[in-house]
Coordinates of C-alpha atoms and ligand atoms in Angstrom, one line a residue:
X1 CA -9.3 9.3 22.6
X2 CA -8.8 13.0 21.7
X3 CA -9.9 14.2 18.3
X4 CA -7.9 16.9 16.6
X5 CA -8.4 19.0 13.5
X6 CA -5.3 20.5 11.9
X7 CA -5.4 23.7 9.8
X8 CA -2.8 24.4 7.1
X9 CA -2.2 26.9 4.4
X10 CA 0.6 25.3 2.4
X11 CA 3.4 22.7 2.7
X12 CA 2.1 21.3 6.0
X13 CA 5.3 19.8 7.3
X14 CA 4.3 20.5 10.9
X15 CA 1.0 18.7 10.2
X16 CA 3.0 15.8 8.7
X17 CA 5.3 15.7 11.8
X18 CA 2.2 15.4 14.0
X19 CA 0.7 12.7 11.9
X20 CA 3.9 10.8 11.7
X21 CA 4.3 11.0 15.5
X22 CA 1.3 8.6 15.9
X23 CA 0.5 10.1 19.3
X24 CA -1.3 7.6 21.5
X25 CA -4.8 8.6 22.2
X26 CA -5.0 11.1 19.3
X27 CA -7.2 10.7 16.3
X28 CA -6.7 13.2 13.4
X29 CA -10.2 13.9 12.4
X30 CA -9.5 16.2 9.5
X31 CA -6.9 18.5 7.9
X32 CA -8.5 21.7 6.6
X33 CA -6.8 24.2 4.3
X34 CA -7.7 27.7 3.3
X35 CA -6.0 27.3 -0.1
X36 CA -7.1 24.6 -2.5
X37 CA -3.5 24.2 -3.7
X38 CA -2.0 23.6 -0.2
X39 CA 0.4 20.9 -0.9
X40 CA 0.1 19.4 2.6
X41 CA -3.4 18.1 1.6
X42 CA -1.7 15.5 -0.6
X43 CA 0.1 13.9 2.3
X44 CA -3.0 14.0 4.5
X45 CA -5.1 12.3 1.8
X46 CA -2.4 9.7 1.2
X47 CA -2.6 8.9 4.9
X48 CA -6.3 8.4 4.9
X49 CA -7.1 11.6 6.7
X50 CA -10.3 13.5 5.8
X51 CA -9.3 16.7 4.0
X52 CA -11.4 19.8 3.5
X53 CA -10.8 23.2 1.8
X54 CA -12.5 26.4 3.0
X55 CA -11.1 28.8 0.5
X56 CA -10.8 32.3 2.1
X57 CA -11.0 34.0 -1.3
X58 CA -14.6 32.9 -1.6
X59 CA -15.7 35.0 1.4
X60 CA -16.3 38.7 1.5
X61 CA -14.7 39.3 4.9
X62 CA -12.9 37.7 7.8
X63 CA -16.0 37.1 9.8
X64 CA -17.8 35.2 7.1
X65 CA -14.7 33.1 6.4
X66 CA -14.1 32.4 10.1
X67 CA -17.8 31.4 10.4
X68 CA -17.5 28.9 7.5
X69 CA -14.2 27.6 8.9
X70 CA -15.7 27.1 12.3
X71 CA -18.7 25.2 10.8
X72 CA -16.3 22.9 9.0
X73 CA -14.2 22.4 12.1
X74 CA -17.2 21.8 14.4
X75 CA -18.5 19.1 12.0
X76 CA -15.6 17.0 13.3
X77 CA -16.3 18.0 17.0
X78 CA -12.6 18.2 17.8
X79 CA -11.1 18.4 21.3
X80 CA -8.2 20.4 19.9
X81 CA -7.6 22.6 16.9
X82 CA -4.0 22.8 15.7
X83 CA -2.8 25.7 13.5
X84 CA 0.1 24.4 11.5
X85 CA 1.4 27.1 9.2
X86 CA -2.2 28.5 8.9
X87 CA -1.5 31.9 7.5
X88 CA -4.7 33.7 8.3
X89 CA -5.4 36.3 11.0
X90 CA -8.3 34.9 13.0
X91 CA -11.2 37.0 14.3
X92 CA -11.7 37.5 18.1
X93 CA -14.9 35.5 17.9
X94 CA -13.2 32.5 16.3
X95 CA -10.4 32.6 18.9
X96 CA -12.9 32.8 21.8
X97 CA -14.9 29.9 20.4
X98 CA -11.8 27.6 20.7
X99 CA -10.3 29.2 23.8
X100 CA -8.0 26.7 25.6
X101 CA -8.1 24.2 22.7
X102 CA -6.4 26.2 19.9
X103 CA -2.7 25.8 19.5
X104 CA -0.3 27.6 17.1
X105 CA 3.3 27.3 16.2
X106 CA 5.2 30.4 15.4
X107 CA 8.8 30.5 14.0
X108 CA 10.4 32.7 16.7
X109 CA 11.1 32.7 20.4
X110 CA 8.0 34.7 21.3
X111 CA 7.5 37.4 22.5
X112 CA 10.3 38.3 20.1
X113 CA 9.4 38.7 16.4
X114 CA 5.7 38.2 16.2
X115 CA 4.3 38.6 12.6
X116 CA 6.0 37.7 9.3
X117 CA 9.6 37.2 8.1
X118 CA 10.8 36.2 11.5
X119 CA 14.0 34.6 10.3
X120 CA 15.1 37.6 8.2
X121 CA 14.3 39.9 11.1
X122 CA 16.2 37.7 13.5
X123 CA 19.3 37.9 11.3
X124 CA 18.9 41.7 10.8
X125 CA 18.6 42.2 14.6
X126 CA 21.8 40.3 15.2
X127 CA 20.3 37.9 17.7
X128 CA 22.4 34.9 18.5
X129 CA 19.6 32.6 19.5
X130 CA 16.4 32.1 17.5
X131 CA 13.8 29.4 17.5
X132 CA 10.1 28.5 17.6
X133 CA 7.2 28.6 20.0
X134 CA 4.0 26.5 20.5
X135 CA 1.4 28.5 22.2
X136 CA -2.3 28.7 23.0
X137 CA -3.9 31.2 20.7
X138 CA -5.4 34.5 22.1
X139 CA -6.9 37.4 20.3
X140 CA -3.5 39.1 20.1
X141 CA -1.4 38.2 17.0
X142 CA 1.2 35.6 17.9
X143 CA 0.5 35.9 21.6
X144 CA -0.8 33.6 24.2
X145 CA 0.3 31.1 26.9
X146 CA 3.5 29.4 25.8
X147 CA 3.6 25.6 25.9
X148 CA 7.1 24.8 24.6
X149 CA 9.9 26.6 22.8
X150 CA 13.0 25.3 20.9
X151 CA 16.1 27.4 20.5
X152 CA 18.7 27.2 17.9
X153 CA 21.9 29.2 17.3
X154 CA 22.1 31.9 14.7
X155 CA 25.3 31.4 12.8
X156 CA 27.4 34.2 11.2
X157 CA 26.9 32.8 7.8
X158 CA 23.2 32.1 8.1
X159 CA 20.8 33.4 5.5
X160 CA 17.0 33.3 5.8
X161 CA 16.8 29.8 4.3
X162 CA 19.5 28.1 6.4
X163 CA 18.1 29.6 9.6
X164 CA 14.5 28.7 8.6
X165 CA 15.5 25.1 8.0
X166 CA 17.3 24.8 11.4
X167 CA 14.2 26.2 13.2
X168 CA 11.8 24.0 11.2
X169 CA 13.6 20.8 12.3
X170 CA 12.9 21.9 15.9
X171 CA 9.3 22.8 15.1
X172 CA 8.8 19.2 14.1
X173 CA 9.9 18.1 17.5
X174 CA 8.1 20.5 19.7
X175 CA 4.7 20.5 18.0
X176 CA 4.0 16.7 18.4
X177 CA 5.2 17.1 22.0
X178 CA 2.8 19.8 22.7
X179 CA -0.1 17.9 21.2
X180 CA 0.9 14.8 23.2
X181 CA 0.8 16.8 26.4
X182 CA -2.6 18.2 25.5
X183 CA -3.9 14.8 24.7
X184 CA -2.7 13.6 28.1
X185 CA -4.6 16.4 29.8
X186 CA -1.3 17.7 31.3
X187 CA -1.3 21.3 30.2
X188 CA -2.3 23.7 32.9
X189 CA -2.7 27.5 32.3
X190 CA -2.3 29.5 35.5
X191 CA -4.0 32.8 36.2
X192 CA -1.1 34.7 34.7
X193 CA -1.2 32.9 31.4
X194 CA 1.7 30.7 32.1
X195 CA 1.6 27.0 31.1
X196 CA 2.9 24.2 33.2
X197 CA 3.0 20.5 32.4
X198 CA 1.2 18.4 35.0
X199 CA 3.5 15.8 36.4
X200 CA 6.5 17.7 35.2
X201 CA 8.8 17.1 32.3
X202 CA 12.5 17.0 31.8
X203 CA 14.4 20.2 30.8
X204 CA 15.4 18.4 27.6
X205 CA 11.8 18.1 26.7
X206 CA 10.4 21.5 27.9
X207 CA 13.1 23.4 26.0
X208 CA 15.3 22.1 23.3
X209 CA 18.3 24.4 23.7
X210 CA 20.9 23.7 21.1
X211 CA 23.4 22.2 21.4
X212 CA 22.1 20.4 24.5
X213 CA 19.9 18.2 22.4
X214 CA 20.0 17.7 18.7
X215 CA 17.2 16.5 16.5
X216 CA 16.9 12.7 16.3
X217 CA 17.9 12.9 12.6
X218 CA 21.3 14.0 13.8
X219 CA 21.0 17.1 11.7
X220 CA 24.0 19.3 12.2
X221 CA 23.2 22.7 13.5
Ligands
GAR301 C1 6.3 27.1 9.9 O1 7.6 27.5 10.0 C2 5.4 27.8 10.9 O2 6.1 28.0 12.1 C3 5.1 29.0 10.2 O3 4.9 28.7 8.9 C4 5.6 27.5 8.6 C5 4.7 26.5 8.0 O4 5.4 25.4 7.6 N1 3.9 29.7 10.8 C6 3.8 31.0 10.9 O5 4.6 31.8 10.5 C7 2.5 31.4 11.6 N2 2.6 32.7 12.1 P1 4.6 24.0 7.3 O6 3.4 24.4 6.4 O7 5.6 23.2 6.6 O8 4.2 23.5 8.6

C-alpha cells in the first residue's frame, strides 16, 4: 500500500479526480491546503480524508512556510506527495527533500508555457495544440521529468475559459494515471531526466492526443 499526501490551494478538482479513481494500492493519507478557504477541502472531508491547513500568510518567508509544510506532510509519512493546483513556489530545500516522490500537474505542454496564465498565453501565441503535463518536480519552476501529457486542439473561437475547461478534462485523466503508475513502482527516470513506464503502456495511455481518444464522459472537444 502506498500512502500519498495531496496539496491543494483552491478548487481541488484534480485531487477529486485522484480520490474518485480509487487507485488500487493507494491510500490518501491527507489533503493539505495553504489557504483555509480552499474549497477542495470540503470534498476531502466529505470523503473521510484527513485535511490540514498550513496557511502561508502566517509565515514570514518561504523557508519557514516550507518547513512547516514539510513537518505537516512528514507526519503522514507519505510515499508520494502530489501537487494538485498548489499555487506556491517551493524552495529548493523542500523540493530536494521529496526528490523522486513529488509530482505536479501543469496546464500546458511543457516545456511550453511554464508559469501562470498558460491558456491565455497559448491563445495569444496562436498554437494549435495545447494541453497539460504531469511531471516530477525539480528546483526549476514547472520543470522536471515528464511522466505523461495530454494534448487538446485550440479552436479558433476559444477563449481562456473554454480552452481551460478542455484541458482540465484531460488533467483529470492523466493525473490519476500517473499516480497509478507511481503506486505500481513503474516509473523510471533515466540519467537524462526522461521517464519511462516499466512494462510499457499503450500510446493511448501515454499520450491522449485529441481526437484519438476522448474523455470517458464523451465531452465534445
Ligand atoms: C489546474 O488546471 C492545474 O493544472 C493548475 O491549476 C489548476 C488547479 O485546478 N496548476 C497550475 O497552474 C500549477 N502551476 P484544481 O484545483 O481544480 O485541481
